[in-house]
Each structure stands twice: as C-alpha cells, then as structure tokens.
Coordinates of N, CA and C in Angstrom, one line a residue:
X176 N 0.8 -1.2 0.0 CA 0.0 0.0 0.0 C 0.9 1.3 0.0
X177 N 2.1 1.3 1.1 CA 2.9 2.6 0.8 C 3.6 2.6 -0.3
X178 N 3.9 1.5 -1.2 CA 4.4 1.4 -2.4 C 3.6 2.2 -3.4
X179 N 2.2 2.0 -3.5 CA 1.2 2.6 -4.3 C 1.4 4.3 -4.1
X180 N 1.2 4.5 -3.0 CA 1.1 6.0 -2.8 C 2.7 6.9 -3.0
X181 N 3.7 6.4 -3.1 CA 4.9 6.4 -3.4 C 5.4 6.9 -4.7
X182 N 4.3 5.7 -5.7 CA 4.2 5.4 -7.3 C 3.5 6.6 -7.4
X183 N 2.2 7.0 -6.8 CA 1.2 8.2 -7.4 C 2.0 9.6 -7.5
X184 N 2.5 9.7 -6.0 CA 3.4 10.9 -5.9 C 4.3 11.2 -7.1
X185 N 5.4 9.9 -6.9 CA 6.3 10.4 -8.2 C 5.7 11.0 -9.7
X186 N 4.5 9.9 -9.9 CA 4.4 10.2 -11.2 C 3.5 11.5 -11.4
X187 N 2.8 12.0 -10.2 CA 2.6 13.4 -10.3 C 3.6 14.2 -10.8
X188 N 4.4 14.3 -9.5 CA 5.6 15.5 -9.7 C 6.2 14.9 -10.9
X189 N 6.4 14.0 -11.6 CA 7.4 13.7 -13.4 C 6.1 14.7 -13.8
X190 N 4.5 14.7 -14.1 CA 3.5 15.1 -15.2 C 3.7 16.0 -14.8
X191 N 3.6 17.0 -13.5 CA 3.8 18.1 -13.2 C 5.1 18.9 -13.3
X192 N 6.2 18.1 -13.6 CA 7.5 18.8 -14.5 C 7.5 18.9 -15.5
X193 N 7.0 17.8 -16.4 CA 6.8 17.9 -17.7 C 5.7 19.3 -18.2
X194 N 5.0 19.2 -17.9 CA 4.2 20.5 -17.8 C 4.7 22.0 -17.5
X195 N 5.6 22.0 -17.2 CA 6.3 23.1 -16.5 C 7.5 23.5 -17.4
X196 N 8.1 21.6 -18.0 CA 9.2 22.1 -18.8 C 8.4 22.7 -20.1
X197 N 7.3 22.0 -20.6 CA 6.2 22.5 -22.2 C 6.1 24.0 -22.2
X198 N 5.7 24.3 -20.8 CA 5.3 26.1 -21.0 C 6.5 26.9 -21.1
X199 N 7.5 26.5 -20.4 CA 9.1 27.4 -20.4 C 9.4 27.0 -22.1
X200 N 9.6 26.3 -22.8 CA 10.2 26.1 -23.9 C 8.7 26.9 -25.2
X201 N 7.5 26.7 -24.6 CA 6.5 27.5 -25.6 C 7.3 29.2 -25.3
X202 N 6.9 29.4 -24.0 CA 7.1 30.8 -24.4 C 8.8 31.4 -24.8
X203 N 10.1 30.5 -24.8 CA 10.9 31.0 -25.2 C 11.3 30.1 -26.3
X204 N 10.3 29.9 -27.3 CA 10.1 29.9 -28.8 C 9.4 31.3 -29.0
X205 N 8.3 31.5 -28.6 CA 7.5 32.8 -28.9 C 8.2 33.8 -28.7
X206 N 9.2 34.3 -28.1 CA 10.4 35.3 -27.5 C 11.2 35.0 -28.7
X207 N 11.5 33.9 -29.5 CA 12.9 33.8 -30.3 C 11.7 34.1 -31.4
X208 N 10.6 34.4 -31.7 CA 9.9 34.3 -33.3 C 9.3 35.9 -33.2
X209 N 9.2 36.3 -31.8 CA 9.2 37.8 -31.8 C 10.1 39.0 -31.8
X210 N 11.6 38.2 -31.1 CA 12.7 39.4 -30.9 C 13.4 39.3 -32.3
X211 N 14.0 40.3 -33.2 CA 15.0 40.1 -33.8 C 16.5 39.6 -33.7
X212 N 16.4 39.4 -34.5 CA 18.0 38.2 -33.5 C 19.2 39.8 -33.6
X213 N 19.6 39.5 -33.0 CA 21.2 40.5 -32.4 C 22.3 40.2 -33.4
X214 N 22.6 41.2 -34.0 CA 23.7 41.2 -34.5 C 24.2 41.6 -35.7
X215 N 25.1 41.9 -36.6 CA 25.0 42.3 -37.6 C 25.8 41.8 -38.7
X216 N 24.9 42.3 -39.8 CA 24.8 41.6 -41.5 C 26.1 42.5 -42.4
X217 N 27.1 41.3 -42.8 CA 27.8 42.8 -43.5 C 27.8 41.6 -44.9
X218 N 27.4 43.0 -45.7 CA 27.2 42.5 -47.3 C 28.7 42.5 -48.0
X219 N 28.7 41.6 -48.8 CA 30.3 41.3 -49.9 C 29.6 41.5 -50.8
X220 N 30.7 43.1 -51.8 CA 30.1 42.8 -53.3 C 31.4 42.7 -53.8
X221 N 31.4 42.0 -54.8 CA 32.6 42.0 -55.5 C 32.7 42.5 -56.3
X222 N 33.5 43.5 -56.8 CA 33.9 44.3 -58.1 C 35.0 43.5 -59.4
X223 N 34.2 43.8 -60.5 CA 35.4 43.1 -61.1 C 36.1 43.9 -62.0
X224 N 37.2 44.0 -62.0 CA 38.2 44.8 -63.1 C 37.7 45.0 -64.4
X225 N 37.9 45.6 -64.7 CA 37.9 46.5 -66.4 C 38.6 45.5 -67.5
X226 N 38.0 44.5 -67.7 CA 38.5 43.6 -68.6 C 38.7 44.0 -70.0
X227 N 39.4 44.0 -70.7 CA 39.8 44.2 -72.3 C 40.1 43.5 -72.9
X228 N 39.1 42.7 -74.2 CA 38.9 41.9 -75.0 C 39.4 42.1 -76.1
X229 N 40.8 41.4 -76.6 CA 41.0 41.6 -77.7 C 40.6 40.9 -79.2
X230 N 39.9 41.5 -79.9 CA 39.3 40.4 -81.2 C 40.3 40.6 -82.3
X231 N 40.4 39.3 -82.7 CA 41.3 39.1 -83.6 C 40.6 38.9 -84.9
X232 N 41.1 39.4 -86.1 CA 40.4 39.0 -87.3 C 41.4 38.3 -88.0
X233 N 40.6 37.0 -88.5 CA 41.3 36.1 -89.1 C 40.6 35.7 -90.5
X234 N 41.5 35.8 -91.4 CA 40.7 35.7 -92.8 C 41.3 34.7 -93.4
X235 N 40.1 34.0 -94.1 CA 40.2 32.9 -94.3 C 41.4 32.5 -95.0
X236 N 42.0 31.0 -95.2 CA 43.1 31.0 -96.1 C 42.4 30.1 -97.3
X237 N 43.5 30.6 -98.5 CA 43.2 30.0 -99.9 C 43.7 29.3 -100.0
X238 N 42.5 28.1 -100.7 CA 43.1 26.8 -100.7 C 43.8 26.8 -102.0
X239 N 45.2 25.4 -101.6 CA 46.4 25.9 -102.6 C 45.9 24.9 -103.6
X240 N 46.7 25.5 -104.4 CA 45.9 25.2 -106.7 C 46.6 23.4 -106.4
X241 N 46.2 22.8 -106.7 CA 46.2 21.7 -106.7 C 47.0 21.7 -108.0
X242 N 48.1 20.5 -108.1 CA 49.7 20.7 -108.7 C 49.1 19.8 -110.2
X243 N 48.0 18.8 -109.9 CA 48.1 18.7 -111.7 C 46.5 18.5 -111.9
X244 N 45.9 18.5 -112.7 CA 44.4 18.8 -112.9 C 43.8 17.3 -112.6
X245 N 42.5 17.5 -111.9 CA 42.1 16.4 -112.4 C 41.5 15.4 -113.8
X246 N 41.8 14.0 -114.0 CA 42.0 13.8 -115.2 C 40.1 13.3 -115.1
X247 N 40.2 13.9 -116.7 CA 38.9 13.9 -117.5 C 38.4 12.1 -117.0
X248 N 37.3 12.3 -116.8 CA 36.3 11.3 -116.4 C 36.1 10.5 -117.9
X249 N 35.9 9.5 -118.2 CA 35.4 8.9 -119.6 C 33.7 8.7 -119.8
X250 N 33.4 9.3 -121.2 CA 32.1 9.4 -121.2 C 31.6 7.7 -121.2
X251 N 30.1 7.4 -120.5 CA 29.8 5.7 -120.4 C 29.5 5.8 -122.0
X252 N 29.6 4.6 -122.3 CA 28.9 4.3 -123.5 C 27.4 3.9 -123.5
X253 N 26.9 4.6 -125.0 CA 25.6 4.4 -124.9 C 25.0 2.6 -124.9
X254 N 26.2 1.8 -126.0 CA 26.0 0.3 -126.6 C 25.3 -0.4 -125.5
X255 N 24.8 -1.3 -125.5 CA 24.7 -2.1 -124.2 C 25.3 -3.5 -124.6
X256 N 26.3 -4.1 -123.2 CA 26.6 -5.3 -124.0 C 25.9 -6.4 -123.3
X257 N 26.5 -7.4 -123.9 CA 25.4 -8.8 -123.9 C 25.7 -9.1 -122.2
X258 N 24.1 -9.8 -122.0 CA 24.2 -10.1 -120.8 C 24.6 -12.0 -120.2
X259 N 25.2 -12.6 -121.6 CA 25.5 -14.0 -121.2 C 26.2 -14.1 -120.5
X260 N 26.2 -14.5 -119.2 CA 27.0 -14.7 -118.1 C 28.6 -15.7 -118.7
X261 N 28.2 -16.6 -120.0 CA 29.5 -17.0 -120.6 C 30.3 -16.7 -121.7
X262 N 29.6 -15.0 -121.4 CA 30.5 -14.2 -122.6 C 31.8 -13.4 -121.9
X263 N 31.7 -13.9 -121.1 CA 33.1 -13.2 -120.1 C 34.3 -13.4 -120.6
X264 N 35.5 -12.1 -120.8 CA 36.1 -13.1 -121.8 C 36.4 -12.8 -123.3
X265 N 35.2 -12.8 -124.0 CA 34.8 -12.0 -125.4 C 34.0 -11.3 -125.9
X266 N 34.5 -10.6 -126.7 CA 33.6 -8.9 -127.2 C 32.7 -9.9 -128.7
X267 N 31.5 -9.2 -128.4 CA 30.6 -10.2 -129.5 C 30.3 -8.6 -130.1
X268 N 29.7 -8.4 -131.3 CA 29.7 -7.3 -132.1 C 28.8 -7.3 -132.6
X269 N 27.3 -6.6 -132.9 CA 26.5 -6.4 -133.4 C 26.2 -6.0 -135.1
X270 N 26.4 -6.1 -136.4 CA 26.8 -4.9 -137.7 C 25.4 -4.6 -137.5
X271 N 25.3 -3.3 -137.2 CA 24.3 -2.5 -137.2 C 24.2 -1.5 -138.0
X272 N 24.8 -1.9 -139.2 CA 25.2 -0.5 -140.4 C 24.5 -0.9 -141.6
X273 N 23.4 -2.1 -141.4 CA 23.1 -2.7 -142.7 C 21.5 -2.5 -142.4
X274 N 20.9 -1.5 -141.5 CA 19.3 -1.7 -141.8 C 19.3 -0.9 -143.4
X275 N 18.2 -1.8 -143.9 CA 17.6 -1.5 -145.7 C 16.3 -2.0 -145.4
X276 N 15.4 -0.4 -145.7 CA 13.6 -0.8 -145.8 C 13.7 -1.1 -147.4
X277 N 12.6 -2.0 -147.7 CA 12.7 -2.6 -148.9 C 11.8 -1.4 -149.4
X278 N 10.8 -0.6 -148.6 CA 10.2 0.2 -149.3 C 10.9 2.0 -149.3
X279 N 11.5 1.8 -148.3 CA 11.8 3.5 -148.6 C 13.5 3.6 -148.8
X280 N 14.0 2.6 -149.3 CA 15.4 2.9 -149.5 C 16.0 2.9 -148.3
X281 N 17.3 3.2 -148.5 CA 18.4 3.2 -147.1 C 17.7 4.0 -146.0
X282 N 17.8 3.3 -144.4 CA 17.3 4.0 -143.7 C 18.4 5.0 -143.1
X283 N 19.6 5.3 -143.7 CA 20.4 6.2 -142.6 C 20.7 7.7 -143.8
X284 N 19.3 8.0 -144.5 CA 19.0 8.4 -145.7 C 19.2 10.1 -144.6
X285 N 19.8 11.3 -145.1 CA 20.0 12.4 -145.2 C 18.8 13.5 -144.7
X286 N 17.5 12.5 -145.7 CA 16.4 13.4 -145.7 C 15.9 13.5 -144.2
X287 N 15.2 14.5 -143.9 CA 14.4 14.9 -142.7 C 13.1 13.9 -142.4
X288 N 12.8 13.9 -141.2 CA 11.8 13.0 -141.2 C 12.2 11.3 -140.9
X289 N 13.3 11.0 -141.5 CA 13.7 9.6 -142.0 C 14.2 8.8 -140.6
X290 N 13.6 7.9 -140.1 CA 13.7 7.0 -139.1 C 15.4 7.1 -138.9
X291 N 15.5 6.2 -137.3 CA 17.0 6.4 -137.3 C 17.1 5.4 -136.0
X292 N 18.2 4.8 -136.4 CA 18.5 3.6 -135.0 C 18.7 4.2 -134.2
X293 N 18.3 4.0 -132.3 CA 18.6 5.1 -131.4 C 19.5 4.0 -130.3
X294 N 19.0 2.5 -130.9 CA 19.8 1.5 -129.6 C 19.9 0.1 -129.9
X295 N 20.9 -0.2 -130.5 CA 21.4 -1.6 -130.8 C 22.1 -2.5 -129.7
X296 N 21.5 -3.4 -129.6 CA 21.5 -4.3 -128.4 C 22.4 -5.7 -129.1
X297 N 23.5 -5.8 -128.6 CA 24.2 -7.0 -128.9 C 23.5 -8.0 -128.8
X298 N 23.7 -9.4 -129.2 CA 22.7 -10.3 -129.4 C 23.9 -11.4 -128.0
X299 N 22.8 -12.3 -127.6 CA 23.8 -13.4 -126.4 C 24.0 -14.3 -127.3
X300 N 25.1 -14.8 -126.9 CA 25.6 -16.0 -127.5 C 25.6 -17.2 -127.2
X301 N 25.1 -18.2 -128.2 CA 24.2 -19.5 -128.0 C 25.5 -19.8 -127.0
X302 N 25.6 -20.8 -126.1 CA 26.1 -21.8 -125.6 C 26.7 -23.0 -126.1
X303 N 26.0 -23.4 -127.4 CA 26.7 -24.2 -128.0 C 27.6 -23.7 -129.0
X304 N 27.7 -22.7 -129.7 CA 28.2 -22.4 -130.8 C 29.2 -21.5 -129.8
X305 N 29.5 -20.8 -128.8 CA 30.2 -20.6 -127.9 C 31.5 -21.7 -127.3
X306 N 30.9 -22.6 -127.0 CA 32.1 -23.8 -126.6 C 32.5 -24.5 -127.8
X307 N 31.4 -24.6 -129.1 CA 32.3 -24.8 -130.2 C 33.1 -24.0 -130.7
X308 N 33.1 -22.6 -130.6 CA 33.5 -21.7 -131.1 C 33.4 -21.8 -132.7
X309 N 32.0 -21.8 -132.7 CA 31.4 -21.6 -134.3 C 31.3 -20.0 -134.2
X310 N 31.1 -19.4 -135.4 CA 30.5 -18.0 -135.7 C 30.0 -17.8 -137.2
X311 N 29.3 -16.8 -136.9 CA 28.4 -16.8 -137.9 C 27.7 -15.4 -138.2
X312 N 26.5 -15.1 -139.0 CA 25.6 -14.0 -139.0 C 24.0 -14.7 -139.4
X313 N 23.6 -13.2 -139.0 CA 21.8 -13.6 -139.1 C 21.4 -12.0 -140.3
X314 N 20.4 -12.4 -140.7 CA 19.7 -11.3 -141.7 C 18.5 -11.4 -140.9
X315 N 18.1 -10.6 -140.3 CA 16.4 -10.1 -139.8 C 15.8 -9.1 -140.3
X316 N 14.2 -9.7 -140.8 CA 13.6 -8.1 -141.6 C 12.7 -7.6 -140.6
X317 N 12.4 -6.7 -140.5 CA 10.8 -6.4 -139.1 C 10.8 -5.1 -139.3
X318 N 9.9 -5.0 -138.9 CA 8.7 -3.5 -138.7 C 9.5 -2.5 -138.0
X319 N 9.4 -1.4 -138.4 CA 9.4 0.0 -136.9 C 8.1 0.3 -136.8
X320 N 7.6 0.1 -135.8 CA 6.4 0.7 -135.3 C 6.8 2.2 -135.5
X321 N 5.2 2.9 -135.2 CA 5.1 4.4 -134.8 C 5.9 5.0 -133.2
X322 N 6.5 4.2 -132.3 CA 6.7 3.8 -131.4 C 8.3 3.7 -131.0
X323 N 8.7 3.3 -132.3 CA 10.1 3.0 -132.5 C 10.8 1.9 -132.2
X324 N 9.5 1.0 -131.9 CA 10.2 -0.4 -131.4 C 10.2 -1.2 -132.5
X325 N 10.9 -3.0 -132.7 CA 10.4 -3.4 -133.4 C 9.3 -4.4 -133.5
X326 N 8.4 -4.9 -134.8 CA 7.5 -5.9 -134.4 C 7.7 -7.0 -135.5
X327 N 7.6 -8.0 -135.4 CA 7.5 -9.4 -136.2 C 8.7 -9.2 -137.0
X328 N 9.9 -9.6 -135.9 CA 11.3 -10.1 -137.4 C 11.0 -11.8 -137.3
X329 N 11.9 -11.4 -139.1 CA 11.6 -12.6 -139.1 C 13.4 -12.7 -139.7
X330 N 13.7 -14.3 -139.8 CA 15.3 -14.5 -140.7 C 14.8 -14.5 -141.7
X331 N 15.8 -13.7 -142.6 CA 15.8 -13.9 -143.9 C 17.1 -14.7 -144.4
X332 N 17.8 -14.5 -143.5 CA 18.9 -15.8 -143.9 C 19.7 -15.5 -143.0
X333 N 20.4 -16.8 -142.6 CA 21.4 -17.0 -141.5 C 22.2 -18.4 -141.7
X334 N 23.9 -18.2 -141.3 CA 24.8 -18.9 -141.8 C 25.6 -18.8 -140.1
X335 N 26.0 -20.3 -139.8 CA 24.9 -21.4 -140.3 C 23.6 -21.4 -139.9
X336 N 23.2 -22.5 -140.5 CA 21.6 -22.3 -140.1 C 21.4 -23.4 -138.4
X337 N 20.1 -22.9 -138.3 CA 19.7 -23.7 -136.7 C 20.9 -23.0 -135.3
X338 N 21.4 -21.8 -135.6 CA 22.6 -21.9 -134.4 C 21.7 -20.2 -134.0
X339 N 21.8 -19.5 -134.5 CA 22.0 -17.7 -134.2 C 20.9 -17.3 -134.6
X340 N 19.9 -18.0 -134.9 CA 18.8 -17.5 -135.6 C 17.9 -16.9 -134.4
X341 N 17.4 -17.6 -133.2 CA 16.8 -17.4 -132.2 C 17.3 -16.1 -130.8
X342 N 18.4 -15.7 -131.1 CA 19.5 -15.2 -130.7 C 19.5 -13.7 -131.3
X343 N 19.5 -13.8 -133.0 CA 19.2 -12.9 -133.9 C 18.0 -12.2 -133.5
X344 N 16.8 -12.8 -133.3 CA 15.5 -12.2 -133.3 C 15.0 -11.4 -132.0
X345 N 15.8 -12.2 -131.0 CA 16.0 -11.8 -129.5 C 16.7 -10.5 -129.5
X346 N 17.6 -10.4 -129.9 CA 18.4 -9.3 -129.7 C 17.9 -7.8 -130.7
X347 N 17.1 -8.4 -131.9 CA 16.3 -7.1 -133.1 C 15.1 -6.6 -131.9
X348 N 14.2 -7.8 -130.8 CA 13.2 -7.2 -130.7 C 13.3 -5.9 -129.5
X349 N 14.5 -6.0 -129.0 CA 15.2 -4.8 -127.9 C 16.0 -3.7 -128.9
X350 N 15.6 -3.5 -130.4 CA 15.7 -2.4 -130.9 C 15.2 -1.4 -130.8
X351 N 15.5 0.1 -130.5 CA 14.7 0.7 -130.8 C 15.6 1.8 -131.7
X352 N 14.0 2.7 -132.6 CA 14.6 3.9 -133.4 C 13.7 4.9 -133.5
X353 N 14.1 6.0 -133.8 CA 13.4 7.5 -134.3 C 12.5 7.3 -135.3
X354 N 11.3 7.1 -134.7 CA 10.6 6.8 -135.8 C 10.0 7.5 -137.1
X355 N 10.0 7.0 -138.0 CA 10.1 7.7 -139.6 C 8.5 8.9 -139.4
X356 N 8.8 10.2 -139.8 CA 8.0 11.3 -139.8 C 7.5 11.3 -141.1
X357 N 6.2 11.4 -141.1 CA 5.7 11.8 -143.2 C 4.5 13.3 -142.5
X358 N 4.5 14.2 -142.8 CA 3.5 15.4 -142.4 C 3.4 15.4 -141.6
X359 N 4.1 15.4 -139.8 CA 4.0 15.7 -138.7 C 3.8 14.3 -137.6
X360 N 3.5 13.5 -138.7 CA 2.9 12.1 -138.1 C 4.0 10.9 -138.6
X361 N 4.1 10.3 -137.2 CA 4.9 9.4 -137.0 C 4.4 8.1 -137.9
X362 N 5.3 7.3 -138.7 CA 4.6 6.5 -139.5 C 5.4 5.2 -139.5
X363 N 4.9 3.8 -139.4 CA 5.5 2.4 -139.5 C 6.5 2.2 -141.1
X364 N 6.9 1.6 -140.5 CA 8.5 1.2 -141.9 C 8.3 -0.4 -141.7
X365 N 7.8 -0.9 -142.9 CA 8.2 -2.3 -143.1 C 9.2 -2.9 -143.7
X366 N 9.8 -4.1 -143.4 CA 10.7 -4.6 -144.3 C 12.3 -4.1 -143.9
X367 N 12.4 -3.8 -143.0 CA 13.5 -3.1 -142.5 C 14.7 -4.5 -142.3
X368 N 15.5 -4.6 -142.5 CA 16.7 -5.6 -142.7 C 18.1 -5.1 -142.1
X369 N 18.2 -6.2 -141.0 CA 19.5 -6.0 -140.6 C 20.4 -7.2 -140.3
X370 N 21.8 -7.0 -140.5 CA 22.4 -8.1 -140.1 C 23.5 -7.8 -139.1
X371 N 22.9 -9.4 -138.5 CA 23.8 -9.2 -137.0 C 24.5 -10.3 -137.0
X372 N 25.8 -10.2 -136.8 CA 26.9 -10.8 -136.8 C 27.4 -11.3 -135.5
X373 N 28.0 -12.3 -135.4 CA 28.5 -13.3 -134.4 C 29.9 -13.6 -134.2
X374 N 30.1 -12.8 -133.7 CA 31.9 -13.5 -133.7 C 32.6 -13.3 -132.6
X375 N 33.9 -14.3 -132.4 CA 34.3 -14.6 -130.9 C 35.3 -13.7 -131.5
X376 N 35.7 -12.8 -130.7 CA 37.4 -12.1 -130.5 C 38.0 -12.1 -128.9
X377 N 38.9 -12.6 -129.3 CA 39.9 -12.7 -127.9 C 40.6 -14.0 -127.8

C-alpha cells in the first residue's frame, strides 16, 4: 500500500515537471519568433576589373591550286553489251550498219523526217556455238512501229543455219529507233533488214 502512494506521488511530480518544462520552452520559442535576432549583416560585393577583349580577325586562307588537274572522267557508252554470263572473256559485235527498208530505200537516208536507230542491243551468244567456237551471222527483216520499237522479225537468212537464228530475233526485238515522220505524223517502216553478226574475238 505505501508502495502505491509512493508510485502516485512520483508520477505526479514527473506530469507536473513535464508541464512546466512544455510552457518554459512554448514561451521562449515565442520570445525567439518575436525578438530580432542580435547582431550584424555585413554585405560582400565583389567588383570586377575592367577587362579588355581583344578580337582578332582572321581571314580565311586559300586553298592551294592543286599541282596537276584532275583527269577527265570517260564518257559511259551508250551500246549495251550482252548479258551472257559466258560471254566473259569475249567482245561479240552487233553490224548494225546494214538496216535497208525494202520500201523506202536506205534507212540512214539524209532526208528529214527519216527513221533512225537510237539503240542496238548485242545479241547473247548461243552456248553451244560458244564452246564450239562456231561463228556466224543472221539477216532479220521487221517492222518500226510508230513507237520506235520493233514488231515481227523474221530471218531472212542466216549462216549457219539452226545456231543464231533465235538469238538474232532476241536481240532485233530490244531495238529501238526515231521513228520515220511523213507530215507531222509518226509512220510504220516495213521490211526493215538488218544483219547481226556473231563473232568470238579474244
């Protein structure tokens, strides 16, 4: 029992200190948020010296002449050559100097108007007549369309026969030319004949 009353005492007088320390520390917060604090502020300005910037002008330098010219580029060629993967190796040659319309005379004729080959296409070379190393030519006659292309060749002879003939006709139908003018209007040429030659060099 005097233990109890012992216990009550103390823990009054702790709640009753505590209490006592809460109000001393309230009001001297309220004293530190009302008084100005003591003491004094000294401001740093820094000055900075009178700096002088010197600009420099720099002009550009010339680039030096280059000591020998560059060499001329080569113009491509218009020709196209064969695309036989077993023509590697050897130059095959198209004679493309022999078209003759049966009806209007030479076609590489002077006059105005007058059709004109714009693209002769080498012909591929058979595979067999290749590893035999046969050669030969084809005579093809066929149309210029209004268009400039050609239509329906046909051989008119070819030496030897059964080898370049197929080859021949292949390579006329990737002709094209300027096609023949009569009064403003583009006009078909029949009978047109050309020979295409076959030959291995190298």
């Amino acid at each position: 029992m005097p233990r109890i009353l012992i216990a009550i005492v103390l823990a009054a007088g702790v709640t009753l200190g505590l209490f006592y320390l809460m109000q001393a520390l309230i009001k001297s917060g309220d004293q530190a948020l009302s008084e100005p604090s003591k003491g004094s502020v000294l401001d740093f300005v820094r000055v900075k010296k009178d700096e002088v910037t010197e600009q420099k002008q720099r002009k550009p330098r010339k680039p030096p002449k280059p000591e020998q010219p560059p060499p001329d580029m080569p113009q491509p060629e218009m020709d196209l050559a064969s695309s036989d993967p077993l023509s590697s190796g050897y130059d095959f040659a198209a004679d493309v100097a022999a078209d003759v319309s049966l009806e209007g005379g030479l076609a590489l004729e002077s006059g105005d108007g007058e059709y004109l080959p714009i693209v002769k296409v080498s012909p591929v070379y058979p595979r067999r007549a290749l590893s035999r190393g046969i050669e030969g030519y084809v005579i093809v006659e066929f149309t210029v369309t209004k268009q400039g292309s050609v239509s329906n060749p046909t051989v008119i002879e070819a030496e030897p026969a059964g080898i370049f003939e197929q080859a021949a006709v292949d390579a006329a139908l990737k002709f094209k030319y300027k096609p023949r003018v009569i009064n403003g209007e583009a006009a078909e040429v029949a009978g047109v004949q050309n020979r295409i030659s076959f030959q291995i060099d190298g």
